[in-house]
Tab-separated table of C-alpha atoms and ligand atoms in Angstrom:
chain	number	residue	atom	x	y	z
A	158	MET	CA	249.596	74.692	-32.806
A	159	SER	CA	246.534	75.899	-31.223
A	160	ALA	CA	246.447	78.694	-28.433
A	161	THR	CA	243.246	77.546	-26.913
A	162	ALA	CA	243.803	73.825	-26.802
A	163	HIS	CA	242.523	74.131	-23.057
A	164	PRO	CA	239.212	76.170	-22.546
A	165	LYS	CA	240.482	79.157	-20.870
A	166	LEU	CA	238.380	80.502	-17.531
A	167	ALA	CA	238.861	84.470	-17.208
A	168	MET	CA	237.011	87.128	-15.635
A	169	ARG	CA	236.208	90.676	-16.078
A	170	PRO	CA	233.981	93.564	-15.419
A	171	PHE	CA	230.550	93.744	-16.860
A	172	LEU	CA	229.914	96.107	-19.810
A	173	PRO	CA	226.565	97.151	-20.950
A	174	ALA	CA	227.107	95.730	-24.425
A	175	ASP	CA	226.780	92.205	-21.912
A	176	VAL	CA	223.137	92.453	-20.991
A	177	PRO	CA	221.367	90.522	-23.952
A	178	LEU	CA	223.847	87.549	-23.454
A	179	LEU	CA	223.508	87.796	-19.689
A	180	ALA	CA	219.824	87.459	-19.838
A	181	GLU	CA	220.220	84.395	-22.072
A	182	ILE	CA	222.482	82.753	-19.614
A	183	PHE	CA	220.095	83.709	-16.616
A	184	ARG	CA	217.210	82.249	-18.273
A	185	ALA	CA	218.988	79.161	-19.935
A	186	SER	CA	220.602	78.488	-16.179
A	187	ILE	CA	217.167	78.865	-14.610
A	188	ALA	CA	215.345	76.522	-17.337
A	189	GLU	CA	217.857	73.799	-17.242
A	190	LEU	CA	219.515	73.554	-13.672
A	191	THR	CA	216.575	74.369	-11.187
A	192	GLY	CA	213.770	71.803	-12.861
A	193	ASP	CA	214.392	69.178	-9.987
A	194	ASP	CA	213.527	72.028	-7.306
A	195	TYR	CA	210.838	74.089	-9.065
A	196	SER	CA	208.018	73.807	-11.124
A	197	GLU	CA	207.735	75.185	-14.639
A	198	ALA	CA	205.475	77.781	-13.957
A	199	GLN	CA	207.952	78.973	-10.967
A	200	GLN	CA	210.727	78.877	-13.597
A	201	GLU	CA	208.882	81.069	-16.104
A	202	ALA	CA	208.019	83.539	-13.122
A	203	TRP	CA	211.497	83.643	-12.149
A	204	ALA	CA	213.270	83.874	-15.719
A	205	ALA	CA	210.549	86.562	-16.493
A	206	ALA	CA	213.106	89.159	-14.324
A	207	ALA	CA	215.304	89.382	-17.408
A	208	ASP	CA	212.157	90.173	-19.901
A	209	ASP	CA	212.436	93.906	-19.147
A	210	GLU	CA	215.927	94.151	-20.478
A	211	LYS	CA	216.284	97.790	-19.768
A	212	GLN	CA	215.542	97.039	-15.973
A	213	PHE	CA	217.762	93.746	-15.935
A	214	ALA	CA	220.588	96.099	-17.360
A	215	ALA	CA	220.108	98.741	-14.453
A	216	LYS	CA	220.063	96.229	-12.119
A	217	LEU	CA	223.307	94.487	-13.442
A	218	ALA	CA	224.693	97.998	-13.556
A	219	LYS	CA	223.957	99.272	-10.320
A	220	GLN	CA	225.681	96.270	-8.701
A	221	LEU	CA	229.331	94.959	-8.690
A	222	THR	CA	228.635	92.588	-11.279
A	223	LEU	CA	231.763	89.811	-12.762
A	224	ILE	CA	231.570	87.896	-16.174
A	225	ALA	CA	233.057	84.583	-16.233
A	226	THR	CA	234.728	83.780	-20.005
A	227	LEU	CA	235.424	80.519	-21.406
A	228	ASN	CA	237.765	81.310	-24.249
A	229	GLY	CA	236.487	84.766	-24.012
A	230	SER	CA	232.788	84.180	-24.448
A	231	PRO	CA	230.549	84.898	-21.393
A	232	VAL	CA	229.308	81.389	-19.255
A	233	GLY	CA	228.366	82.776	-16.409
A	234	PHE	CA	227.939	86.098	-13.806
A	235	ILE	CA	227.672	87.163	-10.674
A	236	ALA	CA	226.173	90.205	-8.885
A	237	LEU	CA	226.878	92.067	-5.531
A	238	GLU	CA	224.002	93.888	-3.844
A	239	GLY	CA	225.499	96.666	-1.727
A	240	ALA	CA	228.452	95.767	0.863
A	241	ASP	CA	227.884	91.845	1.857
A	242	LYS	CA	225.254	89.986	-0.604
A	243	ILE	CA	225.186	87.998	-3.505
A	244	ASP	CA	221.986	89.056	-5.527
A	245	MET	CA	222.963	87.135	-8.620
A	246	LEU	CA	225.104	83.930	-9.689
A	247	TYR	CA	224.339	81.950	-12.787
A	248	VAL	CA	226.650	79.677	-14.654
A	249	HIS	CA	225.437	78.373	-18.471
A	250	PRO	CA	224.095	75.231	-18.389
A	251	ALA	CA	226.863	74.106	-20.795
A	252	ALA	CA	229.206	75.432	-18.493
A	253	THR	CA	228.423	73.845	-15.189
A	254	GLY	CA	230.724	71.706	-13.209
A	255	GLN	CA	234.444	73.701	-14.676
A	256	GLY	CA	234.737	75.674	-11.551
A	257	VAL	CA	233.054	78.750	-13.004
A	258	GLY	CA	230.967	79.409	-10.091
A	259	ALA	CA	233.775	78.880	-7.785
A	260	MET	CA	235.932	81.561	-9.451
A	261	LEU	CA	233.091	84.354	-9.540
A	262	ALA	CA	232.198	83.144	-5.565
A	263	ASP	CA	235.775	83.431	-4.878
A	264	ALA	CA	236.271	87.104	-6.536
A	265	VAL	CA	233.419	88.354	-4.703
A	266	GLU	CA	234.281	87.116	-1.189
A	267	LYS	CA	237.394	88.443	-1.409
A	268	ILE	CA	236.262	91.873	-2.746
A	269	ALA	CA	233.686	92.096	-0.288
A	270	ALA	CA	236.139	91.053	2.310
A	271	SER	CA	239.006	93.868	1.093
A	272	ARG	CA	236.306	96.534	1.514
A	273	GLY	CA	235.569	95.290	4.917
A	274	ALA	CA	232.779	93.264	5.060
A	275	SER	CA	232.595	90.518	7.888
A	276	LYS	CA	230.085	88.630	6.172
A	277	LEU	CA	228.634	87.665	2.865
A	278	SER	CA	224.990	86.693	2.449
A	279	THR	CA	222.713	85.030	-0.337
A	280	ASP	CA	219.111	83.897	-0.847
A	281	ALA	CA	220.286	80.650	-2.190
A	282	SER	CA	217.892	78.691	-4.571
A	283	ASP	CA	216.932	75.167	-3.584
A	284	SER	CA	218.869	74.093	-6.655
A	285	ALA	CA	222.183	76.212	-5.747
A	286	ARG	CA	221.795	75.395	-2.044
A	287	GLY	CA	224.566	72.629	-2.207
A	288	PHE	CA	226.872	74.736	-3.733
A	289	PHE	CA	226.969	77.526	-0.929
A	290	GLU	CA	227.242	75.021	1.781
A	291	LYS	CA	230.164	73.510	0.184
A	292	ARG	CA	231.901	77.103	0.089
A	293	GLY	CA	231.208	77.414	3.774
A	294	TYR	CA	227.850	79.251	3.909
A	295	ALA	CA	225.400	78.430	6.614
A	296	ALA	CA	221.570	78.632	6.535
A	297	ARG	CA	220.016	81.081	8.210
A	298	GLN	CA	216.649	81.591	7.177
A	299	ARG	CA	213.896	79.975	5.213
A	300	ASN	CA	211.948	82.180	2.886
A	301	THR	CA	209.139	82.237	0.601
A	302	VAL	CA	208.945	84.559	-2.445
A	303	SER	CA	206.131	85.846	-4.659
A	304	LEU	CA	206.980	86.516	-8.295
A	305	ARG	CA	204.327	87.014	-10.727
A	306	GLY	CA	201.785	85.306	-8.762
A	307	GLU	CA	203.790	82.448	-7.963
A	308	TRP	CA	205.416	81.376	-4.633
A	309	LEU	CA	209.312	80.210	-4.969
A	310	ALA	CA	211.382	79.080	-1.893
A	311	ASN	CA	214.878	79.988	-1.176
A	312	THR	CA	217.257	79.873	1.693
A	313	THR	CA	219.038	82.951	3.589
A	314	MET	CA	222.906	81.593	3.811
A	315	GLN	CA	225.574	83.263	5.227
A	316	LYS	CA	229.509	83.162	5.330
A	317	GLN	CA	231.895	84.842	7.655
A	318	LEU	CA	234.601	86.451	5.932
A	319	VAL	CA	238.197	86.972	6.677
A	320	ASN	CA	239.350	90.836	6.434
A	321	PRO	CA	242.490	91.075	5.049
A	322	LYS	CA	243.512	94.343	6.630
A	323	ALA	CA	242.227	92.885	10.178
A	324	PRO	CA	245.322	92.778	12.687
B	516	COA	C1	225.344	76.901	-8.695
B	516	COA	C2	225.916	77.086	-9.776
B	516	COA	C3	226.008	78.667	-9.779
B	516	COA	C4	227.180	76.291	-9.776
B	516	COA	O1	227.736	76.702	-10.664
B	516	COA	P1	229.126	75.550	-11.458
B	516	COA	O2	230.025	76.557	-12.298
B	516	COA	O3	228.540	74.320	-11.928
B	516	COA	O4	229.726	75.366	-10.097
B	516	COA	P2	231.496	74.952	-10.057
B	516	COA	O5	231.988	74.247	-11.264
B	516	COA	O6	232.590	76.078	-9.508
B	516	COA	O7	231.255	73.926	-8.521
B	516	COA	C5	232.063	74.212	-7.331
B	516	COA	C6	231.934	72.977	-6.698
B	516	COA	O8	230.586	72.970	-6.045
B	516	COA	C7	230.027	71.881	-6.359
B	516	COA	N1	228.453	72.188	-6.754
B	516	COA	C8	228.248	72.761	-8.001
B	516	COA	N2	226.891	72.866	-7.884
B	516	COA	C9	226.222	72.274	-7.124
B	516	COA	C10	225.482	71.682	-6.377
B	516	COA	N3	223.843	72.254	-6.964
B	516	COA	N4	225.051	71.200	-4.927
B	516	COA	C11	225.808	70.908	-4.853
B	516	COA	N5	227.357	71.002	-5.281
B	516	COA	C12	227.822	71.485	-6.068
B	516	COA	C13	230.757	71.535	-7.648
B	516	COA	O9	230.647	69.742	-7.506
B	516	COA	C14	232.296	71.653	-7.120
B	516	COA	O10	232.589	70.642	-6.195
B	516	COA	P3	234.585	70.356	-6.275
B	516	COA	O11	235.168	71.989	-5.877
B	516	COA	O12	234.543	69.524	-5.556
B	516	COA	O13	234.869	70.190	-7.746
B	516	COA	C15	224.926	77.058	-11.020
B	516	COA	O14	224.694	75.634	-11.112
B	516	COA	C16	223.907	77.663	-11.535
B	516	COA	O15	223.884	78.517	-12.210
B	516	COA	N6	222.559	77.089	-11.250
B	516	COA	C17	221.162	77.571	-11.514
B	516	COA	C18	220.984	79.031	-10.704
B	516	COA	C19	220.920	79.194	-9.814
B	516	COA	O16	220.525	78.516	-8.651
B	516	COA	N7	221.528	80.231	-9.176
B	516	COA	C20	221.778	80.564	-8.113
B	516	COA	C21	220.533	81.596	-7.412
B	516	COA	S1	220.965	82.526	-6.016
């Protein structure tokens, strides 16, 4: 009998050796999951953030980065910037709709709350906005950011956290 009859979803901290795979997940996620909301030129400018792998690695290492695995293979990641901001959340297009994003978001919401953060925010892409709304994040501000000559819109969204240490 196979020990992996059902895909097994798990989570672990980021390791430097994960960088090439995470860059691949980042690019594939943007290319295949954001096309309804962003033009090809915008998607390319966005995905180019992983072109300089050293810089991408440094960013992942500086933040609290968690990796989701399905049967041991990385399929998504989340990066918490500072105490209370989700900087990146990307799931591979082949692994969406299975609770990967929710598991990663749950984890950083708990970590941030246990460290005393009262809120968590993110600059959500238009493609991910519905995901965050579903989790209780409220839109605060519409932004337009310039990336390699392209203007991309996103929305700052914020969720109140329940501090488990609060009396
Ligand atoms: C947004 C994203 C992270 C969601 O990942 P995922 O693993 O497919 O999400 P989950 O399977 O955990 O979904 C959790 C719930 O949110 C819902 N959901 C997922 N994506 C959604 C979306 N774009 N809009 C509305 N609801 C969404 C799911 O249906 C699911 O609902 P359920 O609890 O009723 O079953 C993923 O689609 C992605 O990587 N998108 C492209 C990259 C991107 O824009 N990242 C954000 C940058 S800020």
